[in-house]
Amino acid sequence: MIGLGIDLCQVERIEKAIAAHANFLSRYYTEEEQAYIAQRGSVGAQSAAAMFAAKEALLKAMGIGLSSGISLREIGVCHDTNGAPCYKLTGAAADRLRSMGGGSVFLSLTHEGGMAAAVAVIDRP
């Protein structure tokens, strides 16, 4: 294992940000993530909070923070054919993974009681 990160996010915080800032989703989420959040309907904010936590958890696993120059839009959260969450990295996020010798990146998400949590693990190739 090369890196481990965890993050916790309040669903209400994301709901308020979406309501208050028309560009919140387009600023921090990929187009695919935005479509997924939209199709989730009334639990869209819950999914958005889990994705936001996943992005921050990966930055922590990489040993960096939000001011590292990596856009959160370069850290995409997707789902495999079984519905399990996974990452799709582009740009500086993919470059950082390569430069640190990372291979596989694993993601686990959960939400309960108005909170969403994510754990990211970076493994060797």
PDB file of N, CA and C in Angstrom, residues 36-89:
ATOM      1  N   TYR A  36     -25.016  11.595 -12.942  1.00  0.00           N
ATOM      2  CA  TYR A  36     -25.355  10.581 -11.940  1.00  0.00           C
ATOM      3  C   TYR A  36     -26.123  11.223 -10.783  1.00  0.00           C
ATOM      4  N   ILE A  37     -25.639  12.366 -10.302  1.00  0.00           N
ATOM      5  CA  ILE A  37     -26.297  13.075  -9.197  1.00  0.00           C
ATOM      6  C   ILE A  37     -27.723  13.465  -9.599  1.00  0.00           C
ATOM      7  N   ALA A  38     -27.890  13.968 -10.800  1.00  0.00           N
ATOM      8  CA  ALA A  38     -29.212  14.386 -11.277  1.00  0.00           C
ATOM      9  C   ALA A  38     -30.184  13.217 -11.353  1.00  0.00           C
ATOM     10  N   GLN A  39     -29.717  12.072 -11.821  1.00  0.00           N
ATOM     11  CA  GLN A  39     -30.620  10.922 -11.957  1.00  0.00           C
ATOM     12  C   GLN A  39     -30.941  10.264 -10.621  1.00  0.00           C
ATOM     13  N   ARG A  40     -30.238  10.644  -9.553  1.00  0.00           N
ATOM     14  CA  ARG A  40     -30.507  10.087  -8.216  1.00  0.00           C
ATOM     15  C   ARG A  40     -31.700  10.762  -7.545  1.00  0.00           C
ATOM     16  N   GLY A  41     -32.197  11.855  -8.126  1.00  0.00           N
ATOM     17  CA  GLY A  41     -33.398  12.507  -7.600  1.00  0.00           C
ATOM     18  C   GLY A  41     -33.223  13.028  -6.192  1.00  0.00           C
ATOM     19  N   SER A  42     -34.116  12.618  -5.294  1.00  0.00           N
ATOM     20  CA  SER A  42     -34.130  13.157  -3.932  1.00  0.00           C
ATOM     21  C   SER A  42     -32.908  12.781  -3.106  1.00  0.00           C
ATOM     22  N   VAL A  43     -32.152  11.783  -3.518  1.00  0.00           N
ATOM     23  CA  VAL A  43     -30.923  11.415  -2.792  1.00  0.00           C
ATOM     24  C   VAL A  43     -29.671  11.873  -3.543  1.00  0.00           C
ATOM     25  N   GLY A  44     -29.859  12.785  -4.498  1.00  0.00           N
ATOM     26  CA  GLY A  44     -28.733  13.304  -5.265  1.00  0.00           C
ATOM     27  C   GLY A  44     -27.683  13.982  -4.395  1.00  0.00           C
ATOM     28  N   ALA A  45     -28.124  14.770  -3.417  1.00  0.00           N
ATOM     29  CA  ALA A  45     -27.171  15.466  -2.542  1.00  0.00           C
ATOM     30  C   ALA A  45     -26.367  14.460  -1.712  1.00  0.00           C
ATOM     31  N   GLN A  46     -26.997  13.358  -1.339  1.00  0.00           N
ATOM     32  CA  GLN A  46     -26.295  12.312  -0.600  1.00  0.00           C
ATOM     33  C   GLN A  46     -25.174  11.727  -1.461  1.00  0.00           C
ATOM     34  N   SER A  47     -25.467  11.468  -2.725  1.00  0.00           N
ATOM     35  CA  SER A  47     -24.451  10.966  -3.652  1.00  0.00           C
ATOM     36  C   SER A  47     -23.359  12.004  -3.874  1.00  0.00           C
ATOM     37  N   ALA A  48     -23.751  13.274  -4.013  1.00  0.00           N
ATOM     38  CA  ALA A  48     -22.776  14.344  -4.212  1.00  0.00           C
ATOM     39  C   ALA A  48     -21.847  14.471  -3.009  1.00  0.00           C
ATOM     40  N   ALA A  49     -22.391  14.326  -1.810  1.00  0.00           N
ATOM     41  CA  ALA A  49     -21.571  14.402  -0.603  1.00  0.00           C
ATOM     42  C   ALA A  49     -20.577  13.238  -0.541  1.00  0.00           C
ATOM     43  N   ALA A  50     -21.032  12.050  -0.893  1.00  0.00           N
ATOM     44  CA  ALA A  50     -20.132  10.891  -0.896  1.00  0.00           C
ATOM     45  C   ALA A  50     -19.019  11.077  -1.923  1.00  0.00           C
ATOM     46  N   MET A  51     -19.362  11.617  -3.091  1.00  0.00           N
ATOM     47  CA  MET A  51     -18.351  11.869  -4.122  1.00  0.00           C
ATOM     48  C   MET A  51     -17.355  12.930  -3.675  1.00  0.00           C
ATOM     49  N   PHE A  52     -17.847  13.977  -3.011  1.00  0.00           N
ATOM     50  CA  PHE A  52     -16.947  15.020  -2.513  1.00  0.00           C
ATOM     51  C   PHE A  52     -15.986  14.434  -1.484  1.00  0.00           C
ATOM     52  N   ALA A  53     -16.507  13.606  -0.591  1.00  0.00           N
ATOM     53  CA  ALA A  53     -15.651  12.940   0.391  1.00  0.00           C
ATOM     54  C   ALA A  53     -14.625  12.050  -0.305  1.00  0.00           C
ATOM     55  N   ALA A  54     -15.030  11.375  -1.378  1.00  0.00           N
ATOM     56  CA  ALA A  54     -14.115  10.501  -2.125  1.00  0.00           C
ATOM     57  C   ALA A  54     -12.968  11.297  -2.731  1.00  0.00           C
ATOM     58  N   LYS A  55     -13.260  12.468  -3.250  1.00  0.00           N
ATOM     59  CA  LYS A  55     -12.235  13.315  -3.849  1.00  0.00           C
ATOM     60  C   LYS A  55     -11.218  13.742  -2.791  1.00  0.00           C
ATOM     61  N   GLU A  56     -11.717  14.182  -1.636  1.00  0.00           N
ATOM     62  CA  GLU A  56     -10.819  14.616  -0.567  1.00  0.00           C
ATOM     63  C   GLU A  56     -10.049  13.439   0.025  1.00  0.00           C
ATOM     64  N   ALA A  57     -10.681  12.279   0.132  1.00  0.00           N
ATOM     65  CA  ALA A  57      -9.986  11.095   0.645  1.00  0.00           C
ATOM     66  C   ALA A  57      -8.817  10.714  -0.259  1.00  0.00           C
ATOM     67  N   LEU A  58      -9.020  10.820  -1.580  1.00  0.00           N
ATOM     68  CA  LEU A  58      -7.930  10.491  -2.498  1.00  0.00           C
ATOM     69  C   LEU A  58      -6.784  11.483  -2.364  1.00  0.00           C
ATOM     70  N   LEU A  59      -7.091  12.767  -2.244  1.00  0.00           N
ATOM     71  CA  LEU A  59      -6.025  13.752  -2.041  1.00  0.00           C
ATOM     72  C   LEU A  59      -5.217  13.419  -0.791  1.00  0.00           C
ATOM     73  N   LYS A  60      -5.888  13.021   0.264  1.00  0.00           N
ATOM     74  CA  LYS A  60      -5.193  12.634   1.503  1.00  0.00           C
ATOM     75  C   LYS A  60      -4.331  11.392   1.282  1.00  0.00           C
ATOM     76  N   ALA A  61      -4.843  10.427   0.532  1.00  0.00           N
ATOM     77  CA  ALA A  61      -4.073   9.228   0.232  1.00  0.00           C
ATOM     78  C   ALA A  61      -2.835   9.568  -0.592  1.00  0.00           C
ATOM     79  N   MET A  62      -2.938  10.626  -1.400  1.00  0.00           N
ATOM     80  CA  MET A  62      -1.798  11.083  -2.196  1.00  0.00           C
ATOM     81  C   MET A  62      -0.831  11.938  -1.388  1.00  0.00           C
ATOM     82  N   GLY A  63      -1.221  12.259  -0.152  1.00  0.00           N
ATOM     83  CA  GLY A  63      -0.363  13.057   0.719  1.00  0.00           C
ATOM     84  C   GLY A  63      -0.376  14.537   0.391  1.00  0.00           C
ATOM     85  N   ILE A  64      -1.473  15.006  -0.232  1.00  0.00           N
ATOM     86  CA  ILE A  64      -1.587  16.410  -0.622  1.00  0.00           C
ATOM     87  C   ILE A  64      -2.961  16.939  -0.208  1.00  0.00           C
ATOM     88  N   GLY A  65      -3.174  18.224  -0.421  1.00  0.00           N
ATOM     89  CA  GLY A  65      -4.451  18.819  -0.058  1.00  0.00           C
ATOM     90  C   GLY A  65      -5.097  19.529  -1.223  1.00  0.00           C
ATOM     91  N   LEU A  66      -6.132  20.287  -0.937  1.00  0.00           N
ATOM     92  CA  LEU A  66      -6.893  21.001  -1.970  1.00  0.00           C
ATOM     93  C   LEU A  66      -6.066  22.060  -2.688  1.00  0.00           C
ATOM     94  N   SER A  67      -5.021  22.564  -2.049  1.00  0.00           N
ATOM     95  CA  SER A  67      -4.208  23.617  -2.672  1.00  0.00           C
ATOM     96  C   SER A  67      -3.043  23.053  -3.485  1.00  0.00           C
ATOM     97  N   SER A  68      -3.110  21.782  -3.831  1.00  0.00           N
ATOM     98  CA  SER A  68      -2.015  21.100  -4.521  1.00  0.00           C
ATOM     99  C   SER A  68      -1.951  21.376  -6.015  1.00  0.00           C
ATOM    100  N   GLY A  69      -2.964  22.019  -6.559  1.00  0.00           N
ATOM    101  CA  GLY A  69      -3.004  22.254  -7.996  1.00  0.00           C
ATOM    102  C   GLY A  69      -3.817  21.220  -8.748  1.00  0.00           C
ATOM    103  N   ILE A  70      -4.363  20.246  -8.047  1.00  0.00           N
ATOM    104  CA  ILE A  70      -5.228  19.250  -8.665  1.00  0.00           C
ATOM    105  C   ILE A  70      -6.670  19.728  -8.534  1.00  0.00           C
ATOM    106  N   SER A  71      -7.355  19.824  -9.650  1.00  0.00           N
ATOM    107  CA  SER A  71      -8.765  20.203  -9.644  1.00  0.00           C
ATOM    108  C   SER A  71      -9.603  19.000  -9.208  1.00  0.00           C
ATOM    109  N   LEU A  72     -10.626  19.250  -8.410  1.00  0.00           N
ATOM    110  CA  LEU A  72     -11.499  18.144  -8.004  1.00  0.00           C
ATOM    111  C   LEU A  72     -12.202  17.519  -9.200  1.00  0.00           C
ATOM    112  N   ARG A  73     -12.305  18.255 -10.305  1.00  0.00           N
ATOM    113  CA  ARG A  73     -12.893  17.691 -11.529  1.00  0.00           C
ATOM    114  C   ARG A  73     -11.951  16.670 -12.179  1.00  0.00           C
ATOM    115  N   GLU A  74     -10.683  16.647 -11.774  1.00  0.00           N
ATOM    116  CA  GLU A  74      -9.734  15.657 -12.292  1.00  0.00           C
ATOM    117  C   GLU A  74      -9.801  14.342 -11.512  1.00  0.00           C
ATOM    118  N   ILE A  75     -10.588  14.350 -10.452  1.00  0.00           N
ATOM    119  CA  ILE A  75     -10.815  13.142  -9.653  1.00  0.00           C
ATOM    120  C   ILE A  75     -12.286  12.772  -9.840  1.00  0.00           C
ATOM    121  N   GLY A  76     -12.542  11.876 -10.760  1.00  0.00           N
ATOM    122  CA  GLY A  76     -13.907  11.462 -11.032  1.00  0.00           C
ATOM    123  C   GLY A  76     -14.273  10.214 -10.242  1.00  0.00           C
ATOM    124  N   VAL A  77     -15.498  10.191  -9.758  1.00  0.00           N
ATOM    125  CA  VAL A  77     -16.024   9.005  -9.093  1.00  0.00           C
ATOM    126  C   VAL A  77     -17.012   8.364 -10.054  1.00  0.00           C
ATOM    127  N   CYS A  78     -16.778   7.106 -10.364  1.00  0.00           N
ATOM    128  CA  CYS A  78     -17.651   6.385 -11.288  1.00  0.00           C
ATOM    129  C   CYS A  78     -18.081   5.078 -10.609  1.00  0.00           C
ATOM    130  N   HIS A  79     -18.761   4.240 -11.346  1.00  0.00           N
ATOM    131  CA  HIS A  79     -19.230   2.970 -10.806  1.00  0.00           C
ATOM    132  C   HIS A  79     -18.933   1.874 -11.817  1.00  0.00           C
ATOM    133  N   ASP A  80     -18.439   0.733 -11.319  1.00  0.00           N
ATOM    134  CA  ASP A  80     -18.153  -0.364 -12.233  1.00  0.00           C
ATOM    135  C   ASP A  80     -19.452  -1.077 -12.625  1.00  0.00           C
ATOM    136  N   THR A  81     -19.343  -2.139 -13.392  1.00  0.00           N
ATOM    137  CA  THR A  81     -20.537  -2.828 -13.896  1.00  0.00           C
ATOM    138  C   THR A  81     -21.392  -3.423 -12.788  1.00  0.00           C
ATOM    139  N   ASN A  82     -20.812  -3.640 -11.614  1.00  0.00           N
ATOM    140  CA  ASN A  82     -21.568  -4.158 -10.471  1.00  0.00           C
ATOM    141  C   ASN A  82     -22.106  -3.048  -9.576  1.00  0.00           C
ATOM    142  N   GLY A  83     -21.824  -1.786  -9.939  1.00  0.00           N
ATOM    143  CA  GLY A  83     -22.297  -0.656  -9.144  1.00  0.00           C
ATOM    144  C   GLY A  83     -21.325  -0.204  -8.073  1.00  0.00           C
ATOM    145  N   ALA A  84     -20.173  -0.871  -7.950  1.00  0.00           N
ATOM    146  CA  ALA A  84     -19.185  -0.482  -6.942  1.00  0.00           C
ATOM    147  C   ALA A  84     -18.505   0.819  -7.350  1.00  0.00           C
ATOM    148  N   PRO A  85     -18.258   1.701  -6.392  1.00  0.00           N
ATOM    149  CA  PRO A  85     -17.611   2.966  -6.729  1.00  0.00           C
ATOM    150  C   PRO A  85     -16.145   2.759  -7.099  1.00  0.00           C
ATOM    151  N   CYS A  86     -15.674   3.609  -8.009  1.00  0.00           N
ATOM    152  CA  CYS A  86     -14.275   3.565  -8.425  1.00  0.00           C
ATOM    153  C   CYS A  86     -13.867   4.968  -8.850  1.00  0.00           C
ATOM    154  N   TYR A  87     -12.580   5.151  -9.086  1.00  0.00           N
ATOM    155  CA  TYR A  87     -12.061   6.446  -9.519  1.00  0.00           C
ATOM    156  C   TYR A  87     -11.749   6.440 -11.004  1.00  0.00           C
ATOM    157  N   LYS A  88     -11.886   7.615 -11.615  1.00  0.00           N
ATOM    158  CA  LYS A  88     -11.431   7.860 -12.982  1.00  0.00           C
ATOM    159  C   LYS A  88     -10.611   9.142 -12.901  1.00  0.00           C
ATOM    160  N   LEU A  89      -9.284   8.998 -12.959  1.00  0.00           N
ATOM    161  CA  LEU A  89      -8.390  10.142 -12.796  1.00  0.00           C
ATOM    162  C   LEU A  89      -7.937  10.679 -14.141  1.00  0.00           C
TER     163      LEU A  89
END
